[in-house]
Amino acid sequence: MINKTFKIIHEECFDLFDENKFKFLKNKKILITGATGLIGQYLIGFFLQSLNSKNKPKKIFLISKSKLPSHLNFLKKNSYFKHEKTNLCNMPNSNIGKFDYIIHGATYAQPLKFTKNDLETIILNTTVTNELLKKMNKNGKFLFISSSELYSGLKKLKLNEEDIGNTTPSHFRACYIESKRCGETIVNSYRKKNYEAKSARLCLAYGPGVKKDDNRVLNEFIKKGILQKKITITGGKDNVRAYIYISDAIKMLLNILFFGKKNVYNVGGVKKISILDLARSVANELAVPFIYIKDKKNNQGAPNYVQINVDRYKKEFKNQKFISLKEGLKKTITWHKELFKNK
């Protein structure tokens, strides 16, 4: 039985699955890596909905380095799902079989984590990507979750898929930037061999599904508001970001995986906001004091402006509406309150 915590995600996935649109999922085997992360949990919600269809998949295989969180323990009693707790860096020794659809989202997405686990980050985005592509059935489809970090170093606003960053291998975040770039190169090499493989450069997805220890700036603001009853900002006030709510990102990722024509797509938000205004918005939603002290040095390696151009996606997949930041924040705050209700 789905518990109260995951119900927040599950209910949001009702609108993601369309039985007529996804009838080709019948009897297919699906693999999701990074299954306990933000993206992975919404994909679980999507495929849970698909099980109510007469064209349901045969099996959904989940891989994560961590065990299933308590709110996902109900999956252990669902015969259509199989979870494996494993370190994918040992992928060459794994015997997980072949799959029709593979979504590779396993990586460290938080700067503090991927810089601390630099070699593992490189392996996950390169060696593991190559090994997973070998696990794809003939006529299967593969999606590599890349990152807008590839644009690091560019001053241009609203970056396009043809753009590429100019940071060096000695950059503070190079383990992530360079390995994502190499991961895309591996995907493109398989495309040349007629594999249906694509990359999605994800930028600033947020929403229900994040973990307690996620220290990215938006989640830190929410946690401080809930636990400290105030939000203090001490740096980066002029930095600008364009966030995308998780259900919007998942809709884009699914369209890219199953129907996309190009090799790479940007996946990001369409409205920008300063970090200062973001902190103020979170404080307003939580009805807690907002305090700005003074600027300090920017986070090491963090860009001042982050917004990517999603026109390629919008041209191919028309009429997608995006959830407003105000609505998205409310849902994200509800999730965090559930996580910290016993604090």
PDB file of N, CA, C and O in Angstrom, residues 152-219:
ATOM      1  N   SER A 152      29.297  25.324 -18.423  1.00  0.00           N
ATOM      2  CA  SER A 152      30.074  26.108 -17.463  1.00  0.00           C
ATOM      3  C   SER A 152      31.176  26.910 -18.158  1.00  0.00           C
ATOM      4  O   SER A 152      31.870  26.413 -19.039  1.00  0.00           O
ATOM      5  N   GLY A 153      31.293  28.162 -17.743  1.00  0.00           N
ATOM      6  CA  GLY A 153      32.315  29.042 -18.295  1.00  0.00           C
ATOM      7  C   GLY A 153      31.812  29.996 -19.350  1.00  0.00           C
ATOM      8  O   GLY A 153      32.500  30.956 -19.704  1.00  0.00           O
ATOM      9  N   LEU A 154      30.595  29.756 -19.858  1.00  0.00           N
ATOM     10  CA  LEU A 154      30.043  30.622 -20.895  1.00  0.00           C
ATOM     11  C   LEU A 154      29.301  31.807 -20.277  1.00  0.00           C
ATOM     12  O   LEU A 154      28.632  31.659 -19.261  1.00  0.00           O
ATOM     13  N   LYS A 155      29.401  32.946 -20.908  1.00  0.00           N
ATOM     14  CA  LYS A 155      28.724  34.155 -20.444  1.00  0.00           C
ATOM     15  C   LYS A 155      27.363  34.333 -21.130  1.00  0.00           C
ATOM     16  O   LYS A 155      26.537  35.124 -20.693  1.00  0.00           O
ATOM     17  N   LYS A 156      27.138  33.588 -22.196  1.00  0.00           N
ATOM     18  CA  LYS A 156      25.923  33.727 -22.994  1.00  0.00           C
ATOM     19  C   LYS A 156      24.680  33.378 -22.168  1.00  0.00           C
ATOM     20  O   LYS A 156      24.710  32.473 -21.334  1.00  0.00           O
ATOM     21  N   LEU A 157      23.598  34.110 -22.422  1.00  0.00           N
ATOM     22  CA  LEU A 157      22.342  33.817 -21.748  1.00  0.00           C
ATOM     23  C   LEU A 157      21.513  32.834 -22.580  1.00  0.00           C
ATOM     24  O   LEU A 157      21.611  32.804 -23.803  1.00  0.00           O
ATOM     25  N   LYS A 158      20.710  32.031 -21.925  1.00  0.00           N
ATOM     26  CA  LYS A 158      19.828  31.046 -22.583  1.00  0.00           C
ATOM     27  C   LYS A 158      20.610  30.186 -23.572  1.00  0.00           C
ATOM     28  O   LYS A 158      20.564  30.363 -24.785  1.00  0.00           O
ATOM     29  N   LEU A 159      21.324  29.246 -23.033  1.00  0.00           N
ATOM     30  CA  LEU A 159      22.258  28.422 -23.794  1.00  0.00           C
ATOM     31  C   LEU A 159      21.548  27.352 -24.624  1.00  0.00           C
ATOM     32  O   LEU A 159      20.603  26.714 -24.169  1.00  0.00           O
ATOM     33  N   ASN A 160      22.035  27.156 -25.846  1.00  0.00           N
ATOM     34  CA  ASN A 160      21.476  26.180 -26.779  1.00  0.00           C
ATOM     35  C   ASN A 160      22.273  24.886 -26.762  1.00  0.00           C
ATOM     36  O   ASN A 160      23.427  24.849 -26.317  1.00  0.00           O
ATOM     37  N   GLU A 161      21.678  23.836 -27.311  1.00  0.00           N
ATOM     38  CA  GLU A 161      22.325  22.530 -27.352  1.00  0.00           C
ATOM     39  C   GLU A 161      23.619  22.534 -28.169  1.00  0.00           C
ATOM     40  O   GLU A 161      24.490  21.681 -27.952  1.00  0.00           O
ATOM     41  N   GLU A 162      23.771  23.478 -29.105  1.00  0.00           N
ATOM     42  CA  GLU A 162      24.992  23.548 -29.901  1.00  0.00           C
ATOM     43  C   GLU A 162      26.146  24.193 -29.131  1.00  0.00           C
ATOM     44  O   GLU A 162      27.307  24.100 -29.548  1.00  0.00           O
ATOM     45  N   ASP A 163      25.831  24.855 -28.023  1.00  0.00           N
ATOM     46  CA  ASP A 163      26.867  25.500 -27.214  1.00  0.00           C
ATOM     47  C   ASP A 163      27.583  24.466 -26.348  1.00  0.00           C
ATOM     48  O   ASP A 163      27.035  23.404 -26.038  1.00  0.00           O
ATOM     49  N   ILE A 164      28.783  24.794 -25.938  1.00  0.00           N
ATOM     50  CA  ILE A 164      29.520  23.933 -25.018  1.00  0.00           C
ATOM     51  C   ILE A 164      30.411  24.813 -24.162  1.00  0.00           C
ATOM     52  O   ILE A 164      30.900  25.858 -24.607  1.00  0.00           O
ATOM     53  N   GLY A 165      30.622  24.424 -22.919  1.00  0.00           N
ATOM     54  CA  GLY A 165      31.389  25.238 -21.987  1.00  0.00           C
ATOM     55  C   GLY A 165      32.870  25.300 -22.315  1.00  0.00           C
ATOM     56  O   GLY A 165      33.374  24.578 -23.183  1.00  0.00           O
ATOM     57  N   ASN A 166      33.585  26.172 -21.595  1.00  0.00           N
ATOM     58  CA  ASN A 166      35.013  26.340 -21.860  1.00  0.00           C
ATOM     59  C   ASN A 166      35.869  26.162 -20.615  1.00  0.00           C
ATOM     60  O   ASN A 166      36.983  26.684 -20.531  1.00  0.00           O
ATOM     61  N   THR A 167      35.362  25.434 -19.623  1.00  0.00           N
ATOM     62  CA  THR A 167      36.162  25.156 -18.438  1.00  0.00           C
ATOM     63  C   THR A 167      37.218  24.099 -18.760  1.00  0.00           C
ATOM     64  O   THR A 167      37.111  23.362 -19.741  1.00  0.00           O
ATOM     65  N   THR A 168      38.224  24.019 -17.919  1.00  0.00           N
ATOM     66  CA  THR A 168      39.325  23.086 -18.142  1.00  0.00           C
ATOM     67  C   THR A 168      39.208  21.881 -17.197  1.00  0.00           C
ATOM     68  O   THR A 168      38.440  21.918 -16.233  1.00  0.00           O
ATOM     69  N   PRO A 169      40.009  20.839 -17.448  1.00  0.00           N
ATOM     70  CA  PRO A 169      39.981  19.671 -16.553  1.00  0.00           C
ATOM     71  C   PRO A 169      40.453  19.955 -15.135  1.00  0.00           C
ATOM     72  O   PRO A 169      40.324  19.102 -14.266  1.00  0.00           O
ATOM     73  N   SER A 170      40.992  21.149 -14.885  1.00  0.00           N
ATOM     74  CA  SER A 170      41.401  21.514 -13.532  1.00  0.00           C
ATOM     75  C   SER A 170      40.326  22.320 -12.793  1.00  0.00           C
ATOM     76  O   SER A 170      40.523  22.716 -11.644  1.00  0.00           O
ATOM     77  N   HIS A 171      39.196  22.553 -13.447  1.00  0.00           N
ATOM     78  CA  HIS A 171      38.082  23.273 -12.822  1.00  0.00           C
ATOM     79  C   HIS A 171      37.607  22.513 -11.578  1.00  0.00           C
ATOM     80  O   HIS A 171      37.675  21.281 -11.516  1.00  0.00           O
ATOM     81  N   PHE A 172      37.127  23.259 -10.587  1.00  0.00           N
ATOM     82  CA  PHE A 172      36.692  22.654  -9.326  1.00  0.00           C
ATOM     83  C   PHE A 172      35.639  21.565  -9.541  1.00  0.00           C
ATOM     84  O   PHE A 172      35.607  20.572  -8.813  1.00  0.00           O
ATOM     85  N   ARG A 173      34.783  21.740 -10.550  1.00  0.00           N
ATOM     86  CA  ARG A 173      33.714  20.771 -10.814  1.00  0.00           C
ATOM     87  C   ARG A 173      34.016  19.890 -12.024  1.00  0.00           C
ATOM     88  O   ARG A 173      33.112  19.272 -12.592  1.00  0.00           O
ATOM     89  N   ALA A 174      35.270  19.811 -12.421  1.00  0.00           N
ATOM     90  CA  ALA A 174      35.635  19.114 -13.665  1.00  0.00           C
ATOM     91  C   ALA A 174      35.216  17.649 -13.677  1.00  0.00           C
ATOM     92  O   ALA A 174      34.842  17.123 -14.725  1.00  0.00           O
ATOM     93  N   CYS A 175      35.254  16.979 -12.532  1.00  0.00           N
ATOM     94  CA  CYS A 175      34.892  15.551 -12.513  1.00  0.00           C
ATOM     95  C   CYS A 175      33.476  15.355 -13.040  1.00  0.00           C
ATOM     96  O   CYS A 175      33.187  14.368 -13.725  1.00  0.00           O
ATOM     97  N   TYR A 176      32.601  16.298 -12.731  1.00  0.00           N
ATOM     98  CA  TYR A 176      31.205  16.213 -13.162  1.00  0.00           C
ATOM     99  C   TYR A 176      31.050  16.720 -14.591  1.00  0.00           C
ATOM    100  O   TYR A 176      30.447  16.061 -15.448  1.00  0.00           O
ATOM    101  N   ILE A 177      31.607  17.886 -14.862  1.00  0.00           N
ATOM    102  CA  ILE A 177      31.458  18.506 -16.178  1.00  0.00           C
ATOM    103  C   ILE A 177      32.047  17.624 -17.271  1.00  0.00           C
ATOM    104  O   ILE A 177      31.396  17.314 -18.282  1.00  0.00           O
ATOM    105  N   GLU A 178      33.302  17.217 -17.084  1.00  0.00           N
ATOM    106  CA  GLU A 178      34.000  16.461 -18.129  1.00  0.00           C
ATOM    107  C   GLU A 178      33.408  15.059 -18.307  1.00  0.00           C
ATOM    108  O   GLU A 178      33.334  14.545 -19.420  1.00  0.00           O
ATOM    109  N   SER A 179      32.967  14.446 -17.214  1.00  0.00           N
ATOM    110  CA  SER A 179      32.409  13.091 -17.347  1.00  0.00           C
ATOM    111  C   SER A 179      31.033  13.126 -17.999  1.00  0.00           C
ATOM    112  O   SER A 179      30.674  12.207 -18.749  1.00  0.00           O
ATOM    113  N   LYS A 180      30.250  14.175 -17.747  1.00  0.00           N
ATOM    114  CA  LYS A 180      28.965  14.302 -18.440  1.00  0.00           C
ATOM    115  C   LYS A 180      29.204  14.529 -19.936  1.00  0.00           C
ATOM    116  O   LYS A 180      28.495  13.968 -20.781  1.00  0.00           O
ATOM    117  N   ARG A 181      30.202  15.337 -20.261  1.00  0.00           N
ATOM    118  CA  ARG A 181      30.528  15.577 -21.667  1.00  0.00           C
ATOM    119  C   ARG A 181      30.959  14.269 -22.339  1.00  0.00           C
ATOM    120  O   ARG A 181      30.542  13.967 -23.455  1.00  0.00           O
ATOM    121  N   CYS A 182      31.776  13.501 -21.645  1.00  0.00           N
ATOM    122  CA  CYS A 182      32.225  12.214 -22.198  1.00  0.00           C
ATOM    123  C   CYS A 182      31.064  11.234 -22.301  1.00  0.00           C
ATOM    124  O   CYS A 182      30.968  10.465 -23.266  1.00  0.00           O
ATOM    125  N   GLY A 183      30.157  11.260 -21.310  1.00  0.00           N
ATOM    126  CA  GLY A 183      28.978  10.391 -21.360  1.00  0.00           C
ATOM    127  C   GLY A 183      28.148  10.664 -22.595  1.00  0.00           C
ATOM    128  O   GLY A 183      27.686   9.732 -23.270  1.00  0.00           O
ATOM    129  N   GLU A 184      27.957  11.938 -22.919  1.00  0.00           N
ATOM    130  CA  GLU A 184      27.222  12.286 -24.138  1.00  0.00           C
ATOM    131  C   GLU A 184      27.962  11.803 -25.387  1.00  0.00           C
ATOM    132  O   GLU A 184      27.335  11.368 -26.359  1.00  0.00           O
ATOM    133  N   THR A 185      29.281  11.882 -25.352  1.00  0.00           N
ATOM    134  CA  THR A 185      30.075  11.417 -26.492  1.00  0.00           C
ATOM    135  C   THR A 185      29.889   9.913 -26.703  1.00  0.00           C
ATOM    136  O   THR A 185      29.769   9.437 -27.838  1.00  0.00           O
ATOM    137  N   ILE A 186      29.833   9.176 -25.601  1.00  0.00           N
ATOM    138  CA  ILE A 186      29.600   7.732 -25.685  1.00  0.00           C
ATOM    139  C   ILE A 186      28.225   7.461 -26.290  1.00  0.00           C
ATOM    140  O   ILE A 186      28.076   6.599 -27.176  1.00  0.00           O
ATOM    141  N   VAL A 187      27.217   8.191 -25.818  1.00  0.00           N
ATOM    142  CA  VAL A 187      25.863   8.041 -26.357  1.00  0.00           C
ATOM    143  C   VAL A 187      25.857   8.314 -27.861  1.00  0.00           C
ATOM    144  O   VAL A 187      25.261   7.565 -28.648  1.00  0.00           O
ATOM    145  N   ASN A 188      26.518   9.376 -28.276  1.00  0.00           N
ATOM    146  CA  ASN A 188      26.551   9.724 -29.697  1.00  0.00           C
ATOM    147  C   ASN A 188      27.276   8.671 -30.527  1.00  0.00           C
ATOM    148  O   ASN A 188      26.920   8.425 -31.689  1.00  0.00           O
ATOM    149  N   SER A 189      28.289   8.040 -29.951  1.00  0.00           N
ATOM    150  CA  SER A 189      29.003   6.980 -30.658  1.00  0.00           C
ATOM    151  C   SER A 189      28.094   5.786 -30.919  1.00  0.00           C
ATOM    152  O   SER A 189      28.141   5.170 -31.990  1.00  0.00           O
ATOM    153  N   TYR A 190      27.235   5.476 -29.949  1.00  0.00           N
ATOM    154  CA  TYR A 190      26.277   4.389 -30.145  1.00  0.00           C
ATOM    155  C   TYR A 190      25.216   4.773 -31.166  1.00  0.00           C
ATOM    156  O   TYR A 190      24.741   3.929 -31.932  1.00  0.00           O
ATOM    157  N   ARG A 191      24.833   6.050 -31.182  1.00  0.00           N
ATOM    158  CA  ARG A 191      23.861   6.509 -32.189  1.00  0.00           C
ATOM    159  C   ARG A 191      24.390   6.283 -33.606  1.00  0.00           C
ATOM    160  O   ARG A 191      23.632   5.962 -34.521  1.00  0.00           O
ATOM    161  N   LYS A 192      25.689   6.464 -33.780  1.00  0.00           N
ATOM    162  CA  LYS A 192      26.294   6.244 -35.095  1.00  0.00           C
ATOM    163  C   LYS A 192      26.191   4.784 -35.523  1.00  0.00           C
ATOM    164  O   LYS A 192      26.275   4.466 -36.713  1.00  0.00           O
ATOM    165  N   LYS A 193      25.993   3.905 -34.528  1.00  0.00           N
ATOM    166  CA  LYS A 193      25.819   2.480 -34.810  1.00  0.00           C
ATOM    167  C   LYS A 193      24.340   2.100 -34.812  1.00  0.00           C
ATOM    168  O   LYS A 193      23.981   0.938 -34.654  1.00  0.00           O
ATOM    169  N   ASN A 194      23.494   3.120 -34.974  1.00  0.00           N
ATOM    170  CA  ASN A 194      22.039   2.950 -35.084  1.00  0.00           C
ATOM    171  C   ASN A 194      21.358   2.529 -33.784  1.00  0.00           C
ATOM    172  O   ASN A 194      20.297   1.904 -33.814  1.00  0.00           O
ATOM    173  N   TYR A 195      21.962   2.869 -32.665  1.00  0.00           N
ATOM    174  CA  TYR A 195      21.285   2.688 -31.379  1.00  0.00           C
ATOM    175  C   TYR A 195      20.398   3.910 -31.132  1.00  0.00           C
ATOM    176  O   TYR A 195      20.778   5.038 -31.433  1.00  0.00           O
ATOM    177  N   GLU A 196      19.219   3.673 -30.566  1.00  0.00           N
ATOM    178  CA  GLU A 196      18.298   4.773 -30.247  1.00  0.00           C
ATOM    179  C   GLU A 196      18.668   5.301 -28.865  1.00  0.00           C
ATOM    180  O   GLU A 196      18.060   4.940 -27.844  1.00  0.00           O
ATOM    181  N   ALA A 197      19.699   6.144 -28.829  1.00  0.00           N
ATOM    182  CA  ALA A 197      20.217   6.666 -27.564  1.00  0.00           C
ATOM    183  C   ALA A 197      20.258   8.186 -27.609  1.00  0.00           C
ATOM    184  O   ALA A 197      20.637   8.772 -28.620  1.00  0.00           O
ATOM    185  N   LYS A 198      19.856   8.815 -26.511  1.00  0.00           N
ATOM    186  CA  LYS A 198      19.780  10.271 -26.444  1.00  0.00           C
ATOM    187  C   LYS A 198      20.262  10.770 -25.091  1.00  0.00           C
ATOM    188  O   LYS A 198      20.310  10.011 -24.117  1.00  0.00           O
ATOM    189  N   SER A 199      20.606  12.053 -25.047  1.00  0.00           N
ATOM    190  CA  SER A 199      21.018  12.702 -23.806  1.00  0.00           C
ATOM    191  C   SER A 199      20.088  13.868 -23.507  1.00  0.00           C
ATOM    192  O   SER A 199      19.591  14.525 -24.427  1.00  0.00           O
ATOM    193  N   ALA A 200      19.871  14.113 -22.219  1.00  0.00           N
ATOM    194  CA  ALA A 200      19.044  15.243 -21.786  1.00  0.00           C
ATOM    195  C   ALA A 200      19.839  16.056 -20.783  1.00  0.00           C
ATOM    196  O   ALA A 200      20.212  15.539 -19.723  1.00  0.00           O
ATOM    197  N   ARG A 201      20.122  17.306 -21.125  1.00  0.00           N
ATOM    198  CA  ARG A 201      20.872  18.187 -20.237  1.00  0.00           C
ATOM    199  C   ARG A 201      19.907  18.840 -19.248  1.00  0.00           C
ATOM    200  O   ARG A 201      19.276  19.840 -19.548  1.00  0.00           O
ATOM    201  N   LEU A 202      19.816  18.231 -18.084  1.00  0.00           N
ATOM    202  CA  LEU A 202      18.868  18.665 -17.062  1.00  0.00           C
ATOM    203  C   LEU A 202      19.423  19.857 -16.291  1.00  0.00           C
ATOM    204  O   LEU A 202      20.610  19.886 -15.943  1.00  0.00           O
ATOM    205  N   CYS A 203      18.560  20.806 -16.004  1.00  0.00           N
ATOM    206  CA  CYS A 203      18.995  22.024 -15.321  1.00  0.00           C
ATOM    207  C   CYS A 203      18.034  22.380 -14.183  1.00  0.00           C
ATOM    208  O   CYS A 203      16.870  22.722 -14.429  1.00  0.00           O
ATOM    209  N   LEU A 204      18.499  22.243 -12.958  1.00  0.00           N
ATOM    210  CA  LEU A 204      17.801  22.770 -11.777  1.00  0.00           C
ATOM    211  C   LEU A 204      16.379  22.236 -11.604  1.00  0.00           C
ATOM    212  O   LEU A 204      15.414  23.000 -11.435  1.00  0.00           O
ATOM    213  N   ALA A 205      16.237  20.929 -11.624  1.00  0.00           N
ATOM    214  CA  ALA A 205      14.943  20.321 -11.303  1.00  0.00           C
ATOM    215  C   ALA A 205      14.758  20.326  -9.785  1.00  0.00           C
ATOM    216  O   ALA A 205      15.709  20.115  -9.029  1.00  0.00           O
ATOM    217  N   TYR A 206      13.540  20.561  -9.341  1.00  0.00           N
ATOM    218  CA  TYR A 206      13.257  20.591  -7.908  1.00  0.00           C
ATOM    219  C   TYR A 206      11.862  20.024  -7.676  1.00  0.00           C
ATOM    220  O   TYR A 206      11.056  19.908  -8.602  1.00  0.00           O
ATOM    221  N   GLY A 207      11.588  19.670  -6.420  1.00  0.00           N
ATOM    222  CA  GLY A 207      10.254  19.195  -6.085  1.00  0.00           C
ATOM    223  C   GLY A 207      10.262  18.051  -5.100  1.00  0.00           C
ATOM    224  O   GLY A 207      11.310  17.670  -4.567  1.00  0.00           O
ATOM    225  N   PRO A 208       9.103  17.475  -4.809  1.00  0.00           N
ATOM    226  CA  PRO A 208       9.007  16.323  -3.916  1.00  0.00           C
ATOM    227  C   PRO A 208       9.891  15.169  -4.412  1.00  0.00           C
ATOM    228  O   PRO A 208       9.982  14.929  -5.609  1.00  0.00           O
ATOM    229  N   GLY A 209      10.525  14.482  -3.462  1.00  0.00           N
ATOM    230  CA  GLY A 209      11.399  13.366  -3.813  1.00  0.00           C
ATOM    231  C   GLY A 209      12.826  13.572  -3.387  1.00  0.00           C
ATOM    232  O   GLY A 209      13.610  12.615  -3.336  1.00  0.00           O
ATOM    233  N   VAL A 210      13.204  14.825  -3.054  1.00  0.00           N
ATOM    234  CA  VAL A 210      14.570  15.065  -2.598  1.00  0.00           C
ATOM    235  C   VAL A 210      14.762  14.446  -1.218  1.00  0.00           C
ATOM    236  O   VAL A 210      13.808  14.225  -0.477  1.00  0.00           O
ATOM    237  N   LYS A 211      16.014  14.188  -0.879  1.00  0.00           N
ATOM    238  CA  LYS A 211      16.331  13.584   0.406  1.00  0.00           C
ATOM    239  C   LYS A 211      16.658  14.653   1.440  1.00  0.00           C
ATOM    240  O   LYS A 211      16.936  15.800   1.105  1.00  0.00           O
ATOM    241  N   LYS A 212      16.651  14.261   2.692  1.00  0.00           N
ATOM    242  CA  LYS A 212      16.912  15.198   3.782  1.00  0.00           C
ATOM    243  C   LYS A 212      18.266  15.881   3.649  1.00  0.00           C
ATOM    244  O   LYS A 212      18.429  17.041   4.022  1.00  0.00           O
ATOM    245  N   ASP A 213      19.261  15.140   3.150  1.00  0.00           N
ATOM    246  CA  ASP A 213      20.618  15.681   3.099  1.00  0.00           C
ATOM    247  C   ASP A 213      20.932  16.402   1.790  1.00  0.00           C
ATOM    248  O   ASP A 213      22.086  16.720   1.522  1.00  0.00           O
ATOM    249  N   ASP A 214      19.931  16.671   0.968  1.00  0.00           N
ATOM    250  CA  ASP A 214      20.171  17.409  -0.267  1.00  0.00           C
ATOM    251  C   ASP A 214      20.466  18.866   0.088  1.00  0.00           C
ATOM    252  O   ASP A 214      19.599  19.580   0.587  1.00  0.00           O
ATOM    253  N   ASN A 215      21.710  19.294  -0.170  1.00  0.00           N
ATOM    254  CA  ASN A 215      22.117  20.627   0.282  1.00  0.00           C
ATOM    255  C   ASN A 215      22.151  21.666  -0.829  1.00  0.00           C
ATOM    256  O   ASN A 215      22.788  22.710  -0.685  1.00  0.00           O
ATOM    257  N   ARG A 216      21.474  21.404  -1.939  1.00  0.00           N
ATOM    258  CA  ARG A 216      21.384  22.429  -2.971  1.00  0.00           C
ATOM    259  C   ARG A 216      20.534  23.579  -2.445  1.00  0.00           C
ATOM    260  O   ARG A 216      19.674  23.423  -1.604  1.00  0.00           O
ATOM    261  N   VAL A 217      20.785  24.749  -3.013  1.00  0.00           N
ATOM    262  CA  VAL A 217      20.358  25.995  -2.379  1.00  0.00           C
ATOM    263  C   VAL A 217      18.853  26.071  -2.083  1.00  0.00           C
ATOM    264  O   VAL A 217      18.452  26.473  -0.991  1.00  0.00           O
ATOM    265  N   LEU A 218      18.011  25.666  -3.017  1.00  0.00           N
ATOM    266  CA  LEU A 218      16.571  25.742  -2.789  1.00  0.00           C
ATOM    267  C   LEU A 218      16.160  24.869  -1.607  1.00  0.00           C
ATOM    268  O   LEU A 218      15.370  25.277  -0.745  1.00  0.00           O
ATOM    269  N   ASN A 219      16.686  23.648  -1.562  1.00  0.00           N
ATOM    270  CA  ASN A 219      16.337  22.746  -0.461  1.00  0.00           C
ATOM    271  C   ASN A 219      16.879  23.250   0.874  1.00  0.00           C
ATOM    272  O   ASN A 219      16.244  23.072   1.916  1.00  0.00           O
TER     273      ASN A 219
END
